[in-house]
Structures are given as C-alpha cells and as structure tokens.
Short mmCIF file of C-alpha atoms in Angstrom, two decimals:
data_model
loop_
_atom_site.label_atom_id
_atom_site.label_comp_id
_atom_site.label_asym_id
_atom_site.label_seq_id
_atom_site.Cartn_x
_atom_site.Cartn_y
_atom_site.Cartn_z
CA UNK A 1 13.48 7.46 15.53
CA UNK A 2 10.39 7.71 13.08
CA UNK A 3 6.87 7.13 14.38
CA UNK A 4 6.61 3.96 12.83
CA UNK A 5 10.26 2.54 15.00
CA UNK A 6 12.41 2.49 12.02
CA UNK A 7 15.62 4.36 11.58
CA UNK A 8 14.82 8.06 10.24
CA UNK A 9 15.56 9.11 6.77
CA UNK A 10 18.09 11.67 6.05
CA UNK A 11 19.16 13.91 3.34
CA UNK A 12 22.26 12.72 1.47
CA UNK A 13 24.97 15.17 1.56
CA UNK A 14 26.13 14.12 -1.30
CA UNK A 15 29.19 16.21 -3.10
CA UNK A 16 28.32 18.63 -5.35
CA UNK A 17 24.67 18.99 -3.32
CA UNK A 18 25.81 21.66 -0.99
CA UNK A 19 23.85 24.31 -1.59
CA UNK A 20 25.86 26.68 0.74
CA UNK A 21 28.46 26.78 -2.49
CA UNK A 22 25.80 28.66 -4.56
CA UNK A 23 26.99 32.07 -5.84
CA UNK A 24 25.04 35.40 -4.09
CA UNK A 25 24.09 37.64 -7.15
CA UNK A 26 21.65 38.98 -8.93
CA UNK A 27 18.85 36.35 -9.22
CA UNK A 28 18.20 36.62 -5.55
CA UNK A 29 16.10 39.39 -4.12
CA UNK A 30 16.42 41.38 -1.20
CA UNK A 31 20.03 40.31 -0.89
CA UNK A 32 22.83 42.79 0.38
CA UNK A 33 24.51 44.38 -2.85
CA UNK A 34 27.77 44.49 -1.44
CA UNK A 35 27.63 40.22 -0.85
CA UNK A 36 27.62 40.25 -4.70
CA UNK A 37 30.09 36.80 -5.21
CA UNK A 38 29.90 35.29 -1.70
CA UNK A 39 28.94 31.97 -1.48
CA UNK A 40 25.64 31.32 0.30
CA UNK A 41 27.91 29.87 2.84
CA UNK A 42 29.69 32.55 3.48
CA UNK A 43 26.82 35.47 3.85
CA UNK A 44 24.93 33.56 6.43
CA UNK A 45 28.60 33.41 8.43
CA UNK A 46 28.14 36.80 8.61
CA UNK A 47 25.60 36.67 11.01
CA UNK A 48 24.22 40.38 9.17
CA UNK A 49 21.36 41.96 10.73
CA UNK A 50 18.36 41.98 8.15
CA UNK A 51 18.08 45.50 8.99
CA UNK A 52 21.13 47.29 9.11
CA UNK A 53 23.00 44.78 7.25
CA UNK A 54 22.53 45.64 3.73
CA UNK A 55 19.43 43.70 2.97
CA UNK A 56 17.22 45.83 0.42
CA UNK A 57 13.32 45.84 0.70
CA UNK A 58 10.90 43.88 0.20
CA UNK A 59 12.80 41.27 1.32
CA UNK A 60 11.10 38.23 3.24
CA UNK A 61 12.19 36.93 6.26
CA UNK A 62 11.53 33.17 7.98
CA UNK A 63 11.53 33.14 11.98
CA UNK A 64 14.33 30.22 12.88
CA UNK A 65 12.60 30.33 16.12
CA UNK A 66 9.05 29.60 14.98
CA UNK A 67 10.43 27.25 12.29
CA UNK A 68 11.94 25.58 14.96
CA UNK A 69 9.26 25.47 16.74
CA UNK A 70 7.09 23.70 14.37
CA UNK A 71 9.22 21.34 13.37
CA UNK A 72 9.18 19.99 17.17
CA UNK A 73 5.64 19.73 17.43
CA UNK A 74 4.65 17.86 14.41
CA UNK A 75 7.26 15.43 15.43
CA UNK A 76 6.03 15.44 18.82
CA UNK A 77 2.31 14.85 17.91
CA UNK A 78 3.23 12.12 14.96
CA UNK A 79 4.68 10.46 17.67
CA UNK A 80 2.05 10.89 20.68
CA UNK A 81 -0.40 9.56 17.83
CA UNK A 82 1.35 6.63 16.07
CA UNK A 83 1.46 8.22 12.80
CA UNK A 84 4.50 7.86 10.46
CA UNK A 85 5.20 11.54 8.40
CA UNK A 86 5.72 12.24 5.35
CA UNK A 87 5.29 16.18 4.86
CA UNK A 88 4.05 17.41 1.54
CA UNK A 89 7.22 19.27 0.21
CA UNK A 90 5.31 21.12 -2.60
CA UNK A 91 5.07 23.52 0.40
CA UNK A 92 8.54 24.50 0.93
CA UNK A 93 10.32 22.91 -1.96
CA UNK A 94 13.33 23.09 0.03
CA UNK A 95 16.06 20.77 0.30
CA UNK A 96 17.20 22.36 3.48
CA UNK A 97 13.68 22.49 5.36
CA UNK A 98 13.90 18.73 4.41
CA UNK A 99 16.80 17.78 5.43
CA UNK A 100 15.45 18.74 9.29
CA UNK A 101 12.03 17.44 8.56
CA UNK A 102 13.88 13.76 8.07
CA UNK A 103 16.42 14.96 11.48
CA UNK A 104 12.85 15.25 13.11
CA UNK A 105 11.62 11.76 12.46
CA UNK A 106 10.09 12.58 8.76
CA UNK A 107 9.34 8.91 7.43
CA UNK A 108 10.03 10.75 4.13
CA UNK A 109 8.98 13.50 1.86
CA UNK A 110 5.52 14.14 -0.12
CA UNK A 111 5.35 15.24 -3.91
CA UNK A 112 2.39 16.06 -6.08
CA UNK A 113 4.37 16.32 -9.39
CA UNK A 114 7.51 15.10 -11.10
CA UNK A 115 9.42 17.64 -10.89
CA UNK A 116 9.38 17.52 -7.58
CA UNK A 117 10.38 13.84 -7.40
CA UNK A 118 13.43 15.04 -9.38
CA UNK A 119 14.39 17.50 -7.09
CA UNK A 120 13.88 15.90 -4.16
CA UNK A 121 16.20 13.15 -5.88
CA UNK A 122 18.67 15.88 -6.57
CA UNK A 123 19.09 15.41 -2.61
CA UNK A 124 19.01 12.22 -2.11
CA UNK A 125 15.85 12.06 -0.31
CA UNK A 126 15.00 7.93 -0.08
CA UNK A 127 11.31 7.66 0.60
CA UNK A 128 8.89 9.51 -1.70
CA UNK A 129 5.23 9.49 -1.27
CA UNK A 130 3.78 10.86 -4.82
CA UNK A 131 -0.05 12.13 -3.58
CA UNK A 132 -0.72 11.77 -7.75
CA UNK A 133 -1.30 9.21 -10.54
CA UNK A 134 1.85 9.21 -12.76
CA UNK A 135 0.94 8.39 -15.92
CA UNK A 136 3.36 10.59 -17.71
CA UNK A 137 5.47 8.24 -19.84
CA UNK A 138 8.69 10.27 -19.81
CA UNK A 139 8.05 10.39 -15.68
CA UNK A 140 7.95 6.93 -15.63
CA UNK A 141 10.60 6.31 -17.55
CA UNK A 142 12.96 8.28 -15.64
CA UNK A 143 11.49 7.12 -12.60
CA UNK A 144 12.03 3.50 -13.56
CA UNK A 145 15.69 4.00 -14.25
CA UNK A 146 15.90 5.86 -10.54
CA UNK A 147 14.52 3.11 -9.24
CA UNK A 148 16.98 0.57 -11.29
CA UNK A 149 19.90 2.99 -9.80
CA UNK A 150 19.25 2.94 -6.50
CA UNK A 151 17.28 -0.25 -4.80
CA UNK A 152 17.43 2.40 -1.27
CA UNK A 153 15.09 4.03 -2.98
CA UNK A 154 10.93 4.01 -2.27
CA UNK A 155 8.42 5.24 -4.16
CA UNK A 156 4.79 5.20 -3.56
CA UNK A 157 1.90 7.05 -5.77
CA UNK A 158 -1.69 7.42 -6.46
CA UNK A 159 -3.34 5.29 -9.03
CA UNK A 160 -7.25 6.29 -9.54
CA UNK A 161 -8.29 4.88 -12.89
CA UNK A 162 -7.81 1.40 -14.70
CA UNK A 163 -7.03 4.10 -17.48
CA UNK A 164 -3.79 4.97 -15.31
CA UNK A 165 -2.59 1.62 -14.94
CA UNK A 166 -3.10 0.88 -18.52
CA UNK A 167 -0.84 4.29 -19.34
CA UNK A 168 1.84 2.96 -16.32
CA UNK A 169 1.61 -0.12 -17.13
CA UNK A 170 2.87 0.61 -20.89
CA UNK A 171 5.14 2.95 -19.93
CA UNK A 172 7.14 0.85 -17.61
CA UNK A 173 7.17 -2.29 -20.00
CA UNK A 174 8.49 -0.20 -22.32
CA UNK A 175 11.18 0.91 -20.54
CA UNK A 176 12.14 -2.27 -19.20
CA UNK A 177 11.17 -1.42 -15.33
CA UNK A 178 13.09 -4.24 -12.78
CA UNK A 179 11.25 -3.32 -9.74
CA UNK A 180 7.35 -2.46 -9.63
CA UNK A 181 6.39 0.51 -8.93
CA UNK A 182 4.21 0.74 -5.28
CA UNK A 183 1.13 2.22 -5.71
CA UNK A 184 -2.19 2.97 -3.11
CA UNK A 185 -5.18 3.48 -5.13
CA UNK A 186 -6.80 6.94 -4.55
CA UNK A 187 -10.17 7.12 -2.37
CA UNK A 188 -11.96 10.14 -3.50
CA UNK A 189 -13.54 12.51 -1.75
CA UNK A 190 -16.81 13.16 -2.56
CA UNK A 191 -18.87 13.69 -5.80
CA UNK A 192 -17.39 16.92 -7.00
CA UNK A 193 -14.47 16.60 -5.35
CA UNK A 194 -10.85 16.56 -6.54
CA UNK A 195 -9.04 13.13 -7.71
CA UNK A 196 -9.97 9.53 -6.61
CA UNK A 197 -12.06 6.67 -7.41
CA UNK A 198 -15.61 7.92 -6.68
CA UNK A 199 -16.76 4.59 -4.75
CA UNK A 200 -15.47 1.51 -3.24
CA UNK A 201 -16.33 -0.63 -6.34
CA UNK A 202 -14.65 1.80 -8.76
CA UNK A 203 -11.67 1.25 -6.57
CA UNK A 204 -11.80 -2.78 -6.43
CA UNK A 205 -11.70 -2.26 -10.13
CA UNK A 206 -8.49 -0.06 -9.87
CA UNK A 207 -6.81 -2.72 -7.79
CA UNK A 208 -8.06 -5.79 -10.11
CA UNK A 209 -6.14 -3.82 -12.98
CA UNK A 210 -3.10 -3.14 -10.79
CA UNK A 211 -3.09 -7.04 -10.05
CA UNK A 212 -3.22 -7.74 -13.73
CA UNK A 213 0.08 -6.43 -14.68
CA UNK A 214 3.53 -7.08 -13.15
CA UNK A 215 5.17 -3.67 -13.33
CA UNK A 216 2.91 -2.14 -10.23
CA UNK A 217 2.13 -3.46 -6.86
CA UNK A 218 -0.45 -2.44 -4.58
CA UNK A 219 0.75 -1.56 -0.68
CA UNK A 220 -2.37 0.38 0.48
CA UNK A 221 -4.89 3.06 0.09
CA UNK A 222 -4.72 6.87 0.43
CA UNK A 223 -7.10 10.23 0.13
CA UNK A 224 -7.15 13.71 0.75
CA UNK A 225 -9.73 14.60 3.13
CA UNK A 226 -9.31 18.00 2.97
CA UNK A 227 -11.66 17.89 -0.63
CA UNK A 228 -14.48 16.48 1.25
CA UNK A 229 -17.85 18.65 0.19
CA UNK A 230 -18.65 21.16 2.85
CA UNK A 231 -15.99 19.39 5.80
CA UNK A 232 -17.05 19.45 9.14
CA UNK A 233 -15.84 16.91 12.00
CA UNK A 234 -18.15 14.45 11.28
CA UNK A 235 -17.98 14.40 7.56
CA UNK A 236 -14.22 14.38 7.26
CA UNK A 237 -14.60 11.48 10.07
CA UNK A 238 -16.84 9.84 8.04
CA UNK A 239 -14.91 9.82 5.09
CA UNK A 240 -12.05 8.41 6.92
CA UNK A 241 -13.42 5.49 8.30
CA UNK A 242 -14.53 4.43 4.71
CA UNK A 243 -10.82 4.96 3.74
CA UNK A 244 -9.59 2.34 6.79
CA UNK A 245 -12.72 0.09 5.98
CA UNK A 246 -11.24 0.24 1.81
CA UNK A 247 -8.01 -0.87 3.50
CA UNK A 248 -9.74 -3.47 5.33
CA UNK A 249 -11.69 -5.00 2.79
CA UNK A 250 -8.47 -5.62 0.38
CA UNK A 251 -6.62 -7.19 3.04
CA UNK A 252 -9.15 -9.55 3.84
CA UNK A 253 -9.44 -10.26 0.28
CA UNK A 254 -5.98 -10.60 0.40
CA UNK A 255 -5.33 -7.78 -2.44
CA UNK A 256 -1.95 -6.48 -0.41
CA UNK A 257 -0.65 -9.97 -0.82
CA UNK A 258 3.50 -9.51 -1.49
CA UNK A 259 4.87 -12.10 -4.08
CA UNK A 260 7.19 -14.97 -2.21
CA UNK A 261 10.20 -14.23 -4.88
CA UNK A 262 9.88 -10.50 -3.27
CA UNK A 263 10.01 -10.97 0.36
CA UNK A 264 12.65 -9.06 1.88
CA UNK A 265 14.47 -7.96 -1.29
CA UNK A 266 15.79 -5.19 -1.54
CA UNK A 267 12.66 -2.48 -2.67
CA UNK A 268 10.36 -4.66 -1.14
CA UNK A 269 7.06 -3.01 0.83
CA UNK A 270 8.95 -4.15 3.80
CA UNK A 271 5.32 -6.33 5.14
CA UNK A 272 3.47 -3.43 5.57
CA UNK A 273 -0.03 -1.83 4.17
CA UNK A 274 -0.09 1.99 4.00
CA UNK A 275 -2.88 4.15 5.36
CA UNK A 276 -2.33 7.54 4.42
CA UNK A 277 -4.25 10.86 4.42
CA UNK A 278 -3.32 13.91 6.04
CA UNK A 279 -3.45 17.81 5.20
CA UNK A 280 -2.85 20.71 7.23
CA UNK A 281 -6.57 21.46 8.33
CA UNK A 282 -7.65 18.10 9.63
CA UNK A 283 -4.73 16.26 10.74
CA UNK A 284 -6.76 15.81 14.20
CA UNK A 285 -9.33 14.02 12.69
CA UNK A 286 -6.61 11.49 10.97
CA UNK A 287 -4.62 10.84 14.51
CA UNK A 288 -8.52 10.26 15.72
CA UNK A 289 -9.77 7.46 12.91
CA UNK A 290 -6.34 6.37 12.74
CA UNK A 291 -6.30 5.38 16.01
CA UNK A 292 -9.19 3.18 15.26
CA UNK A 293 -7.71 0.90 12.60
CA UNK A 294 -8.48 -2.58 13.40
CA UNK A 295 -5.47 -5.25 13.29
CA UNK A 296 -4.67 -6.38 10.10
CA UNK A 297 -2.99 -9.06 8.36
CA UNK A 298 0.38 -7.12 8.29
CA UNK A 299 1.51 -3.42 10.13
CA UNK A 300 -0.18 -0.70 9.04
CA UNK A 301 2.24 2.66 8.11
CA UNK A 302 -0.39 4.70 9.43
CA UNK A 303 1.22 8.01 6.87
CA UNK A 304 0.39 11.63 7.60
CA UNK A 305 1.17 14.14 4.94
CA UNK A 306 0.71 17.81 6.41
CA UNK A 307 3.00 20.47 5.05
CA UNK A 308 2.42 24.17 5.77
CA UNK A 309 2.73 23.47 9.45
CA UNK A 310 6.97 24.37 8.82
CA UNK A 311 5.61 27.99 8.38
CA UNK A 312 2.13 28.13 9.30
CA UNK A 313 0.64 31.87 7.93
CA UNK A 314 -1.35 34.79 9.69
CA UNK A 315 -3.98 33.98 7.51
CA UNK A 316 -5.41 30.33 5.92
CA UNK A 317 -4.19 28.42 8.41
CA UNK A 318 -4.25 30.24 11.42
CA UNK A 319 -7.89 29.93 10.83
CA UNK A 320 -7.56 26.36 9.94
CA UNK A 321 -5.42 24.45 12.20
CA UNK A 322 -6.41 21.75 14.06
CA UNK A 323 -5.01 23.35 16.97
CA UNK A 324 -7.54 25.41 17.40
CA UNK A 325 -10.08 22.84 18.16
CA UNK A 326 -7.12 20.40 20.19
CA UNK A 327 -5.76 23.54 22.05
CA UNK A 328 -3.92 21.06 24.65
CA UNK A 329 -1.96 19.73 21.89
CA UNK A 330 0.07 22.74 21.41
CA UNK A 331 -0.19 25.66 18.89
CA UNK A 332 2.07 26.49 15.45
CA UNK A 333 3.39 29.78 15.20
CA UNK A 334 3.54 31.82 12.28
CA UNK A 335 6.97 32.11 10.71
CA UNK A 336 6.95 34.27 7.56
CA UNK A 337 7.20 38.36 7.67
CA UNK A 338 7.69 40.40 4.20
CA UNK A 339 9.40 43.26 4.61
CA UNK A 340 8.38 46.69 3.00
CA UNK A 341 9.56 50.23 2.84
CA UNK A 342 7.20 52.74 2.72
CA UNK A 343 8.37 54.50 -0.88
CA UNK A 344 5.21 57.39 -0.86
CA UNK A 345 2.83 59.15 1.60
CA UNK A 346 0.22 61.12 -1.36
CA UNK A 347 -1.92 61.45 1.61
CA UNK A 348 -2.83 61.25 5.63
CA UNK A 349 -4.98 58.19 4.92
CA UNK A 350 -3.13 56.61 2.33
CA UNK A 351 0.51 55.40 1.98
CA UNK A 352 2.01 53.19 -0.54
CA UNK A 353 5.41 50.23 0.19
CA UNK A 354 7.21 48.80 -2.36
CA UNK A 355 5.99 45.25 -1.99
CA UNK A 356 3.43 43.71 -4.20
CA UNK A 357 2.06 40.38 -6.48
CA UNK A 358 5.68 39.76 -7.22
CA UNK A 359 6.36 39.70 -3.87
CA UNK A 360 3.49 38.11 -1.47
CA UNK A 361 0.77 35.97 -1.36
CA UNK A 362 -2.33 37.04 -2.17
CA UNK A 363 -4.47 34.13 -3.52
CA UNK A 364 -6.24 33.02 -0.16
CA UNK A 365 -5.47 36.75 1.62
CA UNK A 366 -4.13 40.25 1.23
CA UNK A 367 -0.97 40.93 3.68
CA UNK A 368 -1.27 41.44 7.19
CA UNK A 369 0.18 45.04 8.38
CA UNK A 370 1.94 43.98 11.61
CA UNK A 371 4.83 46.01 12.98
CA UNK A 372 6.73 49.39 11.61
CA UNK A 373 10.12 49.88 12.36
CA UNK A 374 10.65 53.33 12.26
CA UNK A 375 13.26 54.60 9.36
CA UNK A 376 15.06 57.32 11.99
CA UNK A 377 15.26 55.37 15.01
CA UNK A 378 14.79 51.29 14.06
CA UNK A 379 12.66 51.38 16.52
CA UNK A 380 9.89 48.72 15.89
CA UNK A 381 6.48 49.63 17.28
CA UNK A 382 2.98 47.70 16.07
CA UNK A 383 1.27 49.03 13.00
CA UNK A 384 -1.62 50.55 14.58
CA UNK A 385 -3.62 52.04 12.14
CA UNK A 386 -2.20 50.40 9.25
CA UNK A 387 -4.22 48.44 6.93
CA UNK A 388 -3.09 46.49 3.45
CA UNK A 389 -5.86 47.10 0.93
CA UNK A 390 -4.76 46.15 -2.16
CA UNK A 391 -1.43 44.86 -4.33
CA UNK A 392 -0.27 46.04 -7.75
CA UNK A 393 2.62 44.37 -9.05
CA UNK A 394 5.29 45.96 -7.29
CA UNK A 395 3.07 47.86 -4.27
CA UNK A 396 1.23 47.45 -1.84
CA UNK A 397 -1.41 49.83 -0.91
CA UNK A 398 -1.67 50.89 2.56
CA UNK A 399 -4.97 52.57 3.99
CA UNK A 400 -3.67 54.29 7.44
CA UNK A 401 -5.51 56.42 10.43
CA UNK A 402 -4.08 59.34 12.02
CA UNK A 403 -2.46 57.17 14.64
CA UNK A 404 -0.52 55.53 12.33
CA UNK A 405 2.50 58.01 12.10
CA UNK A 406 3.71 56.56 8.99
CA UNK A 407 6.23 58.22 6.89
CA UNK A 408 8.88 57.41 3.79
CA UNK A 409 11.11 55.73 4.42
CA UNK A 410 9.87 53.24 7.00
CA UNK A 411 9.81 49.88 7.14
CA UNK A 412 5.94 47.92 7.57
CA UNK A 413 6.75 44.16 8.48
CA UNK A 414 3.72 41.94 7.13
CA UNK A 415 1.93 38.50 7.67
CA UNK A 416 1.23 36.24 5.02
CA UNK A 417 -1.32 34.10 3.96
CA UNK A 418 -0.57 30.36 2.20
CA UNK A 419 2.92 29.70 2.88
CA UNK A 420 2.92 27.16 -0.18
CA UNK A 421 2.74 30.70 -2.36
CA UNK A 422 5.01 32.69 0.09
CA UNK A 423 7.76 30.27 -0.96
CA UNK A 424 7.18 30.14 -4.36
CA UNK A 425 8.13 34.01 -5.03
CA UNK A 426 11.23 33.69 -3.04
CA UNK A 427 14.32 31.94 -4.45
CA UNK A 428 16.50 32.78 -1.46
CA UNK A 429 14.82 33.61 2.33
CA UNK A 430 16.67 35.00 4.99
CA UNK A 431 16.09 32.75 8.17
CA UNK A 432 15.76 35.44 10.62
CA UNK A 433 16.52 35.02 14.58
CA UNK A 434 14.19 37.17 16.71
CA UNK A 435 16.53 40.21 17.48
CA UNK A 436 17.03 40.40 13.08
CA UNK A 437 20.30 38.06 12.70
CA UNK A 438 20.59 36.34 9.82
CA UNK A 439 21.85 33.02 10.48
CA UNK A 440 20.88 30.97 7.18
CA UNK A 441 19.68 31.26 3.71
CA UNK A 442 16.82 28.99 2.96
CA UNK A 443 16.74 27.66 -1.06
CA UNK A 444 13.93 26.84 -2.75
CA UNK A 445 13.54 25.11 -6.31
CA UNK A 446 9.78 25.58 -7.80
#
C-alpha cells in the first residue's frame, strides 16, 4: 500500500516491454564474450560469477543486497512519516529499478525532462511527477495525445512563469488537448538559486495565469530545497514552511478549486492538493515541516521525490544523507563497485587500471580504492595503500605505498561518487550478490 492508502502503482508488463528479450552483444561493456547472442534473460540464468565467469574489466557491479536494502528503508520511512514517493528516476533511468520502487509503495516516478516521460511511458509507468516547466511545444503535444490515450494516466509538472503558461497554454490549444494538464507552480529557492518563482506574489501571478486558461489546472505547489543558498537545518526549514504556507494561502483563496463537470472523472486530481519537495540531502527536514501542515480544505499528497537513495555512493551522499544527522532512522548502504584490472606497474609508488572518464564518475569525486582481489589467488583483501589520483579516459591512476602489494594483473574494486553519473556510463550493470553471483542485468536508457 502507498503512503498516502491508495493502491500502489506498478510497472506494466506490457508485451514487447520485456527487457530480458534484449540481445547480449557488443554495445554492452564488461559483458562475457562468449554470451555474445544470449538474451539478457538468459545470461542472468546463468547465475555467472562476475569474476570467474567471463566478465571483462572495468566492468561495474550493483550490490542486490544493498539495493535491496534501500529500497526497504525509503519505503519504511515514507511510511513512518506520512509522505507519498515519487523517486526522481533521472537517477537510475531504469525501468527495472522502477518497477520495484512502485512494488515498494512508490506513489509514482519523478522526471526532469521529456525524454524521460517517454521512457518511463515506454513502461507503462501511470503517475509522473515532471520536477520542470514543459513548455516545449512538440513535448506537449505528444504529451497531450498520451494523455488522450490513456485517461490511467497522471501527469503533474512545474509551471514558474506566466511566460510558461502562455507557451503551454498555446501549445495544448493547438493540439486540441481533452484533459488539462496538472500543474504545481514552482517555489524557488532563494535569489540565485535554480528555477521557481522568486516570491510569493510572483507565484499568485503564476496561478492567476494558470486560472485564465482551460488547458492547465492547478493541484498544488512544489520546490527543491536542496538549491537553498548556503542550506543548513534552519534555512532549508525555513524555506519549507513558506512552501506549506504558499499552499495554504491558495487554498484559502480557494485557487485549488476542481471544476464540478470534473469531479471524479476519470484524470481528475482525485480531491487532493499536492505538497511536494524532497531530494536526497534533506529529506529529514521535509518528513519534519511536513508533519506540520495544517488541515486543509481537501487531503494533502504530502510527495517526496529522493532518488539516489536506490544506490547511495561512497562519496556525495555518504556525506550528505540525512541519516547521518537521524542515525535512529536507519542508514543506506552504498551499492555501486567499478571493477578494474591493474594493466601496468612503471613503478613501486605508482600503478595504473584500465578504468577511467568513460567509465566512472568523477564530477563530484575521484574513485574510491576499496578492495584488491588478487589476480593468482582471487583472494580479496582491502586496498591498503592504494589511492585513486587521477582519471584519463580509459585509466585510472593509482598512487600506492609499499604495503600495497599491487601487481598486473589484479583486480582494484572501487567506490563511486554520484550514482546519477555512475548510471549514466553503464548501459547494462551486473546486479551482483555478495559472494560475486550475477543474478540480474540492470538496463538503463539515458
């Protein structure tokens, strides 16, 4: 059951959408050579280890255990808190990691561009929460005709500017829209921040222009709070409650009003103003102000919209997380390792793996050298001693101490940094148990 007590959302299985029929060839990295023409299906049957089973380096692995993990305790705490969640996909972009997001009580899936409402469409997800203004008019049109196609289908996006519902409005009348699209207009963060209306009359103004036109309707109010200027506790707090007072203020004025003809129809808001905010770094601070939300003329879909909790990292967000400060909650655990093969030892303090740009994440942080498992035993000891220092395209460069004991040959199993750019080099990811058995292949479509 989803946290707000309505049946959960689940990935379509359509036919056609399986994606364990895909082909194993050469587009997919790291793959065993010899699975050249197996269906996706039929590898991950295998059950191969990652390490003796053919698998050729770098190659990145996903912890089933940790992903599992994860996904239980952001269901868990959405729960425990009253919150409704719709993860940001952008992280993942993965049809499969979806499908048991929804199985975990997902309210439905976050996208930040259309593309990603496409794909997610691909796969039948229902309930899409677009953190963006659309004002693209081939988007819209396409997104009007979705709509048309499928009355199961919700949509909800950003609108910001009386600018963007000018260009939506257009669009839509042009294309002959049935059903309105639902729209929250965008608090923003700060001066200097990222998108939003700056201030709560810039925002009246945004819903006056969204009440002026009958191809939108507005169901709520949403932010980022994540792009507040130098976040602490208190700001990010602070921020909040003038999000939930925005919300307040248009319900007294009676700006979430939903037109008689609509009530109940199919598409409908369903009698309920959205609330939603929600990263990965200050999810604790949402449970808290959410939590405070005075009653309102209708429920409140009190929508959280964290997304690199599926993986976490060694790096941004283990730094980050609002577990640290809410220990008692629980803890996410870090689910991506790159795999590397040491390919040259010039000298004793310097050794070089044949991972690189192309291969990990480096934006926020270099790799993390964690383990070495050794290339004449497969024994897997830490990597004391062992330090990542740099990435060229295809190599990693590897500072090491005499206690190291490196040599060609081995492998060096690394931590990552941002899982949103993990992903996005990896078409294919081996989801790894702990003792190195394959049991799935994860897709992604960026």
């Amino acid at each position: 059951m989803a946290a707000d007590g309505r049946t959960d959302e689940r990935l379509d299985r359509r036919p056609g959408g399986g994606l364990g029929d895909e082909r194993v060839d050469h587009r997919f990295k790291g793959l065993p050579p010899d699975a050249e023409g197996l269906t996706v299906a039929a590898l991950a049957a295998e059950r191969r280890s990652l390490f003796s089973g053919g698998f050729t380096t770098p190659v990145l692995a996903l912890s089933a255990e940790s992903v599992e993990h994860n996904l239980a305790l952001l269901e868990s705490y959405s729960a425990r808190h009253g919150l409704a969640f719709a993860p940001h996909g952008k992280t993942s972009m993965s049809p499969q990691l979806f499908a048991r997001q929804l199985d975990r009580g997902a309210w439905g899936i976050t996208a930040a561009v259309p593309h990603q409402v496409r794909v997610y469409r691909a796969f039948g997800i229902r309930r899409i929460f677009l953190a963006n203004e659309l004002v693209d008019a081939a988007a819209l049109r396409w997104l009007a005709a979705e709509l048309d196609r499928d009355p199961a289908f919700r949509f909800l996006c950003y609108v910001d500017s009386v600018r963007g519902v000018e260009l939506m409005d257009e669009a839509l009348s042009a294309a002959g829209a049935v059903r309105p699209v639902e729209v929250v207009v965008e608090l923003g963060a700060g001066e200097g921040a990222r998108t939003g209306a700056r201030t709560e009359a810039e925002c009246a103004a945004v819903a006056d222009a969204v009440a002026a036109v009958t191809t939108l309707r507005l169901v709520g109010v949403a932010g980022y709070e994540g792009e507040v200027p130098a976040a602490d506790g208190d700001s990010v707090r602070a921020w909040l409650r003038r999000l939930v007072a925005l919300a307040a203020g248009f319900d007294k004025a009676g700006r979430f009003a939903v037109p008689a003809a609509d009530a109940g129809t199919s598409g409908a808001p369903g009698g309920e103003i959205v609330i939603s905010a929600g990263g990965s770094a200050w999810f604790d601070a949402v449970a808290d102000v959410f939590a405070e939300i005075p009653p309102l003329s209708r429920p409140v879909l009190k929508l959280l919209r964290s997304g690199a909790y599926i993986s976490h990292d060694d790096g941004h967000y283990r730094h980050l997380t609002p577990f640290n400060r809410v220990p008692e909650e629980g803890s996410l655990q870090p689910a991506f390792r790159l795999w590397a093969q040491v390919v040259s030892r010039p000298s004793p303090g310097q050794a070089f793996v044949n991972a690189g740009k192309r291969d990990a994440a480096y934006d926020l942080d270099l790799p993390e050298a964690q383990v070495v498992r050794d290339g004449r035993t497969g024994a897997i000891r830490p990597a004391a001693g062992v330090t990542v220092t740099g990435l060229s395209d295809q190599h990693g460069w590897l500072t090491t101490t005499p206690e190291a004991e490196l040599e060609v040959g081995d492998w060096v199993g690394m931590g990552l940094s941002h899982p949103c750019t993990s992903f996005d080099k990896w078409q294919l990811i081996p989801l790894v148990e702990a003792d190195g058995t394959v049991t799935d292949l994860i897709r992604t479509f960026f």
